[in-house]
Short mmCIF file of C-alpha atoms and ligand atoms in Angstrom, two decimals:
data_model
loop_
_atom_site.label_atom_id
_atom_site.label_comp_id
_atom_site.label_asym_id
_atom_site.label_seq_id
_atom_site.Cartn_x
_atom_site.Cartn_y
_atom_site.Cartn_z
CA UNK P 1 209.37 301.50 89.33
CA UNK P 2 212.83 300.27 90.40
CA UNK P 3 215.58 302.86 90.50
CA UNK P 4 217.13 303.46 87.04
CA UNK P 5 214.59 301.23 85.30
CA UNK P 6 214.40 303.39 82.14
CA UNK P 7 218.13 303.07 81.61
CA UNK P 8 217.93 299.36 82.43
CA UNK P 9 215.20 298.92 79.81
CA UNK P 10 217.40 300.62 77.18
CA UNK P 11 220.19 298.13 77.94
CA UNK P 12 217.77 295.19 77.89
CA UNK P 13 216.68 296.20 74.38
CA UNK P 14 220.33 296.21 73.35
CA UNK P 15 221.46 292.82 74.67
CA UNK P 16 218.24 290.94 75.38
CA UNK P 17 218.95 290.23 79.06
CA UNK P 18 217.31 291.42 82.26
CA UNK P 19 219.31 294.46 83.41
CA UNK P 20 219.85 296.30 86.68
CA UNK P 21 221.08 299.90 86.56
CA UNK P 22 224.01 300.74 88.84
CA UNK P 23 225.91 304.03 89.24
CA UNK P 24 229.12 302.30 88.07
CA UNK P 25 230.45 299.02 86.70
CA UNK P 26 232.57 298.55 89.81
CA UNK P 27 229.44 298.50 91.98
CA UNK P 28 227.84 296.09 89.48
CA UNK P 29 230.85 293.77 89.78
CA UNK P 30 230.78 293.96 93.57
CA UNK P 31 227.11 292.94 93.54
CA UNK P 32 227.81 290.06 91.16
CA UNK P 33 230.71 288.78 93.25
CA UNK P 34 228.69 289.00 96.48
CA UNK P 35 225.72 287.25 94.88
CA UNK P 36 227.62 284.39 93.22
CA UNK P 37 230.69 283.82 95.46
CA UNK P 38 230.81 282.94 99.14
CA UNK P 39 233.39 284.83 101.25
CA UNK P 40 236.84 283.26 100.90
CA UNK P 41 236.14 281.97 97.38
CA UNK P 42 238.95 282.03 94.81
CA UNK P 43 238.37 284.02 91.64
CA UNK P 44 240.45 283.46 88.49
CA UNK P 45 241.17 286.76 86.72
CA UNK P 46 243.71 288.42 84.44
CA UNK P 47 246.47 290.43 86.15
CA UNK P 48 246.30 292.93 83.28
CA UNK P 49 243.35 294.80 84.68
CA UNK P 50 242.39 298.02 86.44
CA UNK P 51 243.63 298.01 90.05
CA UNK P 52 240.14 299.16 91.11
CA UNK P 53 238.80 295.74 90.08
CA UNK P 54 241.38 294.00 92.27
CA UNK P 55 240.06 296.03 95.22
CA UNK P 56 236.46 295.19 94.31
CA UNK P 57 237.35 291.48 94.47
CA UNK P 58 239.09 291.98 97.84
CA UNK P 59 236.16 294.04 99.14
CA UNK P 60 233.87 291.13 98.31
CA UNK P 61 236.01 289.00 100.65
CA UNK P 62 237.52 286.90 97.84
CA UNK P 63 241.01 285.70 96.90
CA UNK P 64 242.11 286.98 93.44
CA UNK P 65 243.92 284.17 91.57
CA UNK P 66 246.01 285.61 88.74
CA UNK P 67 245.77 283.70 85.47
CA UNK P 68 248.38 283.32 82.75
CA UNK P 69 247.38 285.61 79.88
CA UNK P 70 247.75 285.75 76.15
CA UNK P 71 250.76 287.88 75.18
CA UNK P 72 248.68 289.21 72.27
CA UNK P 73 245.75 290.73 74.11
CA UNK P 74 246.28 290.46 77.89
CA UNK P 75 243.14 288.35 78.45
CA UNK P 76 243.12 284.99 80.30
CA UNK P 77 244.73 282.18 78.30
CA UNK P 78 242.53 279.24 79.39
CA UNK P 79 244.88 276.63 77.91
CA UNK P 80 247.78 277.98 79.98
CA UNK P 81 245.90 277.75 83.29
CA UNK P 82 247.28 274.70 85.13
CA UNK P 83 244.79 271.91 85.82
CA UNK P 84 245.58 272.23 89.53
CA UNK P 85 244.41 275.87 89.37
CA UNK P 86 241.23 274.99 87.50
CA UNK P 87 240.38 272.47 90.20
CA UNK P 88 240.82 275.12 92.91
CA UNK P 89 238.92 278.13 91.64
CA UNK P 90 235.33 278.97 92.51
CA UNK P 91 234.57 281.53 89.77
CA UNK P 92 236.09 283.13 86.68
CA UNK P 93 236.06 286.88 86.06
CA UNK P 94 236.78 288.02 82.49
CA UNK P 95 238.21 291.42 81.47
CA UNK P 96 237.56 291.78 77.71
CA UNK P 97 240.52 294.10 77.89
CA UNK P 98 240.03 297.31 75.88
CA UNK P 99 237.03 295.60 74.24
CA UNK P 100 239.00 292.67 72.79
CA UNK P 101 236.92 289.63 73.72
CA UNK P 102 238.00 287.06 76.24
CA UNK P 103 238.02 283.45 75.08
CA UNK P 104 234.46 283.26 76.38
CA UNK P 105 233.36 280.10 74.59
CA UNK P 106 236.23 278.14 76.09
CA UNK P 107 235.83 279.78 79.51
CA UNK P 108 232.10 279.13 79.55
CA UNK P 109 232.70 275.50 78.64
CA UNK P 110 235.28 275.11 81.44
CA UNK P 111 233.06 276.84 84.00
CA UNK P 112 230.08 274.66 83.06
CA UNK P 113 232.22 271.53 83.42
CA UNK P 114 233.39 272.66 86.85
CA UNK P 115 229.98 273.97 87.93
CA UNK P 116 231.33 277.44 88.73
CA UNK P 117 230.04 280.85 87.59
CA UNK P 118 231.53 282.82 84.71
CA UNK P 119 231.29 286.52 85.59
CA UNK P 120 231.81 288.80 82.60
CA UNK P 121 233.38 292.20 83.04
CA UNK P 122 232.08 293.83 79.88
CA UNK P 123 232.98 297.36 81.02
CA UNK P 124 235.23 297.85 77.97
CA UNK P 125 233.16 295.77 75.61
CA UNK P 126 229.73 297.20 74.86
CA UNK P 127 229.27 296.30 71.19
CA UNK P 128 231.87 293.50 71.04
CA UNK P 129 230.57 290.19 69.67
CA UNK P 130 231.94 286.67 69.49
CA UNK P 131 230.41 284.47 66.76
CA UNK P 132 227.61 287.02 66.44
CA UNK P 133 226.75 286.90 70.15
CA UNK P 134 227.28 290.01 72.31
CA UNK P 135 229.91 289.96 75.04
CA UNK P 136 227.90 290.14 78.25
CA UNK P 137 225.60 287.26 77.28
CA UNK P 138 227.99 284.35 77.83
CA UNK P 139 228.34 284.35 81.61
CA UNK P 140 225.90 283.87 84.46
CA UNK P 141 226.09 287.61 84.96
CA UNK P 142 227.80 290.54 83.20
CA UNK P 143 228.75 294.08 84.21
CA UNK P 144 228.79 297.05 81.82
CA UNK P 145 230.09 300.60 82.23
CA UNK P 146 228.59 303.70 80.68
CA UNK P 147 231.61 305.78 81.71
CA UNK P 148 233.67 304.01 79.10
CA UNK P 149 231.50 304.15 76.03
CA UNK P 150 229.33 307.22 76.28
CA UNK P 151 231.73 309.35 78.34
CA UNK P 152 229.01 309.72 80.95
CA UNK P 153 231.45 309.47 83.88
CA UNK P 154 228.71 307.53 85.66
CA UNK P 155 226.45 304.58 85.08
CA UNK P 156 226.65 300.86 84.68
CA UNK P 157 224.56 297.71 84.44
CA UNK P 158 224.34 294.16 85.60
CA UNK P 159 222.83 291.74 83.10
CA UNK P 160 221.28 288.42 84.15
CA UNK P 161 218.93 285.85 82.65
CA UNK P 162 215.77 286.04 84.76
CA UNK P 163 213.52 288.60 86.40
CA UNK P 164 213.73 286.97 89.84
CA UNK P 165 217.52 287.33 89.99
CA UNK P 166 217.21 290.86 88.67
CA UNK P 167 214.82 291.81 91.48
CA UNK P 168 217.10 290.21 94.05
CA UNK P 169 220.05 292.23 92.73
CA UNK P 170 217.99 295.44 92.75
CA UNK P 171 217.41 294.98 96.47
CA UNK P 172 221.09 294.25 97.13
CA UNK P 173 222.00 297.35 95.12
CA UNK P 174 219.55 299.59 96.98
CA UNK P 175 221.18 298.57 100.26
CA UNK P 176 224.58 299.69 98.99
CA UNK P 177 223.63 303.04 97.43
CA UNK P 178 224.54 306.20 99.31
CA UNK P 179 222.03 309.09 99.38
CA UNK P 180 221.87 311.56 96.54
CA UNK P 181 223.61 314.93 96.89
CA UNK P 182 222.64 317.70 94.53
CA UNK P 183 226.14 319.19 94.45
CA UNK P 184 227.66 315.85 93.48
CA UNK P 185 224.99 315.34 90.81
CA UNK P 186 225.77 318.75 89.34
CA UNK P 187 229.48 317.92 89.27
CA UNK P 188 228.77 314.54 87.64
CA UNK P 189 226.67 316.24 84.97
CA UNK P 190 229.13 319.06 84.27
CA UNK P 191 232.40 317.08 84.31
CA UNK P 192 231.95 315.34 80.91
CA UNK P 193 230.92 318.66 79.36
CA UNK P 194 234.02 320.38 80.79
CA UNK P 195 236.19 317.57 79.48
CA UNK P 196 234.87 317.82 75.94
CA UNK P 197 235.22 321.62 76.07
CA UNK P 198 238.90 321.23 77.02
CA UNK P 199 239.35 318.91 74.04
CA UNK P 200 237.60 321.06 71.50
CA UNK P 201 239.46 324.18 72.66
CA UNK P 202 242.77 322.31 72.25
CA UNK P 203 243.57 322.86 75.93
CA UNK P 204 244.39 319.26 76.85
CA UNK P 205 248.11 319.86 77.23
CA UNK P 206 248.04 323.00 79.44
CA UNK P 207 245.17 321.71 81.56
CA UNK P 208 246.84 318.31 82.11
CA UNK P 209 250.25 319.80 82.90
CA UNK P 210 248.68 322.26 85.37
CA UNK P 211 246.79 319.47 87.11
CA UNK P 212 250.02 317.45 87.33
CA UNK P 213 251.92 320.39 88.77
CA UNK P 214 249.22 321.23 91.32
CA UNK P 215 248.98 317.55 92.24
CA UNK P 216 245.28 317.51 91.44
CA UNK P 217 245.45 314.07 89.85
CA UNK P 218 244.37 311.11 91.93
CA UNK P 219 247.17 308.90 90.59
CA UNK P 220 250.86 309.77 90.36
CA UNK P 221 251.59 306.53 88.52
CA UNK P 222 249.62 303.98 86.50
CA UNK P 223 248.81 302.16 89.73
CA UNK P 224 247.41 303.87 92.83
CA UNK P 225 249.35 303.58 96.10
CA UNK P 226 248.61 300.21 97.66
CA UNK P 227 248.86 301.36 101.31
CA UNK P 228 249.59 297.72 102.22
CA UNK P 229 249.22 297.92 106.03
CA UNK P 230 245.87 299.71 105.74
CA UNK P 231 244.75 297.25 103.05
CA UNK P 232 245.70 294.30 105.25
CA UNK P 233 243.70 295.69 108.15
CA UNK P 234 240.65 296.22 105.88
CA UNK P 235 240.64 292.46 105.27
CA UNK P 236 239.35 292.01 108.82
CA UNK P 237 236.10 293.68 107.73
CA UNK P 238 235.65 291.92 104.37
CA UNK P 239 233.24 291.50 102.76
CA UNK P 240 232.64 295.22 103.06
CA UNK P 241 232.44 297.88 100.39
CA UNK P 242 232.84 300.61 103.01
CA UNK P 243 236.11 299.20 104.38
CA UNK P 244 237.63 299.23 100.87
CA UNK P 245 236.08 302.48 99.70
CA UNK P 246 239.37 304.49 99.69
CA UNK P 247 240.64 302.15 96.93
CA UNK P 248 237.41 301.27 95.13
CA UNK P 249 236.35 304.89 94.61
CA UNK P 250 239.56 306.02 92.85
CA UNK P 251 238.75 307.75 89.51
CA UNK P 252 234.99 307.67 90.30
CA UNK P 253 234.03 308.92 93.74
CA UNK P 254 230.31 308.69 92.98
CA UNK P 255 230.56 304.97 92.22
CA UNK P 256 227.80 304.13 94.72
CA UNK P 257 225.79 307.37 94.71
CA UNK P 258 222.08 307.27 94.16
CA UNK P 259 222.22 309.79 91.32
CA UNK P 260 219.08 311.80 90.70
CA UNK P 261 217.07 312.51 87.55
CA UNK P 262 219.62 315.04 86.27
CA UNK P 263 222.41 312.47 85.97
CA UNK P 264 220.18 309.65 84.81
CA UNK P 265 218.46 311.90 82.22
CA UNK P 266 221.84 312.88 80.82
CA UNK P 267 222.84 309.22 80.63
CA UNK P 268 219.63 308.38 78.76
CA UNK P 269 220.47 311.05 76.18
CA UNK P 270 224.01 309.74 75.87
CA UNK P 271 222.86 306.13 75.58
CA UNK P 272 220.55 307.07 72.73
CA UNK P 273 223.70 308.15 70.86
CA UNK P 274 225.58 304.91 71.59
CA UNK P 275 225.29 303.42 68.10
CA UNK P 276 226.86 306.52 66.55
CA UNK P 277 229.67 306.31 69.10
CA UNK P 278 230.26 302.64 68.26
CA UNK P 279 230.37 303.41 64.53
CA UNK P 280 233.01 306.11 65.12
CA UNK P 281 235.00 303.67 67.22
CA UNK P 282 234.92 301.09 64.42
CA UNK P 283 236.28 303.68 62.00
CA UNK P 284 239.11 304.56 64.41
CA UNK P 285 239.91 300.90 65.05
CA UNK P 286 240.04 300.30 61.31
CA UNK P 287 242.55 303.13 60.89
CA UNK P 288 244.77 302.07 63.80
CA UNK P 289 244.61 298.35 62.88
CA UNK P 290 246.36 299.21 59.65
CA UNK P 291 249.34 300.79 61.41
CA UNK P 292 252.59 299.01 62.15
CA UNK P 293 251.99 299.28 65.93
CA UNK P 294 248.70 297.37 65.96
CA UNK P 295 248.65 294.14 67.96
CA UNK P 296 248.31 291.14 65.61
CA UNK P 297 245.22 290.26 67.70
CA UNK P 298 243.53 293.17 65.90
CA UNK P 299 244.61 292.28 62.40
CA UNK P 300 243.50 288.67 62.80
CA UNK P 301 239.97 289.86 63.44
CA UNK P 302 239.82 292.07 60.38
CA UNK P 303 237.78 289.44 58.47
CA UNK P 304 234.75 290.22 60.65
CA UNK P 305 235.15 293.97 60.30
CA UNK P 306 236.65 296.23 62.93
CA UNK P 307 235.17 295.90 66.44
CA UNK P 308 234.09 299.08 68.29
CA UNK P 309 236.91 298.93 70.83
CA UNK P 310 237.18 301.11 73.92
CA UNK P 311 240.93 301.37 73.36
CA UNK P 312 243.20 299.96 70.65
CA UNK P 313 246.23 298.19 72.11
CA UNK P 314 249.27 299.42 70.18
CA UNK P 315 252.52 297.60 70.94
CA UNK P 316 255.48 299.99 71.13
CA UNK P 317 258.98 300.29 72.51
CA UNK P 318 259.64 303.06 75.09
CA UNK P 319 255.94 303.19 75.89
CA UNK P 320 256.26 305.40 78.99
CA UNK P 321 258.30 308.09 77.21
CA UNK P 322 255.85 308.03 74.29
CA UNK P 323 252.90 308.51 76.64
CA UNK P 324 254.60 311.62 78.04
CA UNK P 325 255.28 313.00 74.58
CA UNK P 326 251.72 312.30 73.43
CA UNK P 327 250.52 314.91 75.94
CA UNK P 328 252.31 317.52 73.80
CA UNK P 329 250.07 316.38 70.93
CA UNK P 330 246.96 316.85 73.09
CA UNK P 331 246.48 313.16 73.93
CA UNK P 332 246.30 311.83 77.49
CA UNK P 333 246.15 308.05 77.27
CA UNK P 334 244.84 306.45 80.46
CA UNK P 335 243.97 302.83 81.20
CA UNK P 336 247.58 301.60 81.35
CA UNK P 337 247.58 298.50 83.56
CA UNK P 338 251.26 298.25 84.40
CA UNK P 339 252.67 296.44 86.36
CA UNK P 340 250.41 293.36 86.34
CA UNK P 341 248.34 292.99 89.50
CA UNK P 342 250.48 290.19 91.01
CA UNK P 343 253.64 292.31 90.74
CA UNK P 344 251.76 295.33 92.06
CA UNK P 345 250.02 293.77 95.05
CA UNK P 346 252.21 290.77 95.89
CA UNK P 347 251.37 287.34 97.26
CA UNK P 348 249.85 288.71 100.46
CA UNK P 349 246.89 290.06 98.52
CA UNK P 350 246.73 287.95 95.34
CA UNK P 351 247.76 284.49 94.23
CA UNK P 352 250.48 285.14 91.62
CA UNK P 353 250.30 283.80 88.08
CA UNK P 354 252.36 280.65 87.45
CA UNK P 355 253.59 282.23 84.20
CA UNK P 356 253.92 286.01 84.69
CA UNK P 357 256.12 286.81 81.67
CA UNK P 358 253.41 287.37 79.01
CA UNK P 359 251.44 289.69 81.33
CA UNK P 360 254.59 291.67 82.15
CA UNK P 361 255.49 292.03 78.51
CA UNK P 362 252.01 293.03 77.42
CA UNK P 363 251.56 295.50 80.31
CA UNK P 364 254.93 297.16 79.63
CA UNK P 365 254.53 297.60 75.87
CA UNK P 366 250.86 298.43 75.40
CA UNK P 367 249.82 301.94 74.54
CA UNK P 368 246.01 302.08 74.77
CA UNK P 369 244.90 304.36 71.95
CA UNK P 370 241.45 305.93 71.95
CA UNK P 371 239.95 305.03 68.55
CA UNK P 372 237.98 308.30 68.62
CA UNK P 373 241.37 310.07 68.40
CA UNK P 374 242.84 307.60 65.89
CA UNK P 375 244.06 310.11 63.30
CA UNK P 376 245.69 312.38 65.86
CA UNK P 377 247.38 309.46 67.64
CA UNK P 378 248.66 307.85 64.44
CA UNK P 379 250.06 311.22 63.33
CA UNK P 380 251.70 311.86 66.70
CA UNK P 381 253.29 308.39 66.85
CA UNK P 382 254.66 308.84 63.32
CA UNK P 383 256.17 312.23 64.27
CA UNK P 384 257.63 310.71 67.44
CA UNK P 385 259.10 307.83 65.41
CA UNK P 386 257.46 305.20 67.61
CA UNK P 387 258.84 301.74 66.97
CA UNK P 388 256.80 298.56 66.97
CA UNK P 389 257.30 296.01 69.75
CA UNK P 390 256.64 292.29 69.32
CA UNK P 391 256.69 289.75 72.14
CA UNK P 392 259.77 287.57 72.44
CA UNK P 393 259.51 283.92 71.40
CA UNK P 394 257.99 282.20 74.43
CA UNK P 395 260.53 280.50 76.66
CA UNK P 396 259.97 276.78 77.29
CA UNK P 397 257.33 276.29 79.99
CA UNK P 398 258.70 275.71 83.48
CA UNK P 399 255.77 274.51 85.56
CA UNK P 400 253.38 271.88 84.23
CA UNK P 401 254.53 270.93 80.75
CA UNK P 402 251.15 269.54 79.75
CA UNK P 403 249.22 272.75 80.30
CA UNK P 404 251.34 275.71 79.28
CA UNK P 405 250.70 276.06 75.57
CA UNK P 406 249.77 279.61 74.68
CA UNK P 407 246.73 279.82 72.49
CA UNK P 408 247.00 282.05 69.42
CA UNK P 409 244.99 285.27 69.31
CA UNK P 410 241.23 284.71 69.13
CA UNK P 411 239.76 285.96 65.89
CA UNK P 412 237.57 288.92 66.73
CA UNK P 413 233.88 289.08 66.29
CA UNK P 414 232.56 292.56 65.72
C1 PLP B 501 238.20 296.49 83.13
C2 PLP B 501 237.37 297.43 83.94
N1 PLP B 501 236.28 296.95 84.54
C3 PLP B 501 235.48 297.74 85.30
C4 PLP B 501 235.78 299.07 85.47
C5 PLP B 501 234.90 299.91 86.34
O1 PLP B 501 234.08 300.74 85.57
P1 PLP B 501 233.38 301.99 86.28
O2 PLP B 501 234.36 303.11 86.18
O3 PLP B 501 232.12 302.21 85.51
O4 PLP B 501 233.12 301.60 87.67
C6 PLP B 501 236.91 299.61 84.89
C7 PLP B 501 237.24 301.04 85.08
O5 PLP B 501 238.07 301.60 84.44
C8 PLP B 501 237.74 298.78 84.09
O6 PLP B 501 238.82 299.27 83.49
#
């Protein structure tokens, strides 16, 4: 039996595609990029994304091309991508940021026209649908993360259409896995339990502050240090996961570990509880969508019922100060993708977006709220007198006047 096949079968039952188990979504994405893109290929992606994903794209030996995004949800705005860019990209990578769906129907259509692969990053979007169809079934391949939805702090999947491709990817994966270590498996199993104990004992604030003070956190800021000279010299070895490992492993050192039965068994138990988790997320999204801070992208989808988002993007002024004060209410909000990747990494490492303003605005004003903590977060923001931010009226386009219209928020499927 292939490694992780029981977990893969659980995911296949959920989305109806052939699935490959991976220890993380980042490894799944690396495999997808290596399988569908030749070295040097140009990949269109949103700059409002985890920096780890930028490093995965670089590790695969590819050039990340930053797309203009929707100011409402941070996902690629296909209509704002200049025709000259469309003609010069070799693949499209979605984000489905916080679980809000990318404009997948449009992107799929464009990719089909151009004969290039659509690669879906569905790490945030287990349970999100567009027109009744699950995110992760639109592209040639999709990556999922169990760390996000079942708090497993390990686990991911690649989903493809046929068994032959699945087997091919299993072999590629096996080549990249590092050997199992019992100590690391124990840590992976215990970490989520420790985290939920800290939460239920109301110790989030003291534990977080102590970790900050003792410099035990891997990131001092929203973005990790780029270490530009070292990153530039790693390019000589690309494609190579090993050369980029110092960046790719941040927040999840076991991202390529061949976890044993202990970790996988725990993930099976957690996955069996996924539907309950998604229902609780829907309830939290429903509560937060009704607040003044909710992005209009959320309200517009209310007709289909609330989606089970990973995080709810709330749009607020003074976001950074609010994040600090939320810690006093026992809430540590991660997954802030500020600044956008083109501002963070610069033109040496990425091709900048032709229209960076919407990404900058969205990245600077978004407070990603965990829907499982909806009541606590809404209460804390009320006490802190958080004020709602709305994007400025778009300035007239400055590059190609025929292609810069910003599409309105996509109505959400559930
Ligand atoms: C958008 C996105 N994709 C992929 C990943 C990688 O997921 P994993 O931690 O399972 O590797 C992350 C991690 O936070 C992410 O935010």
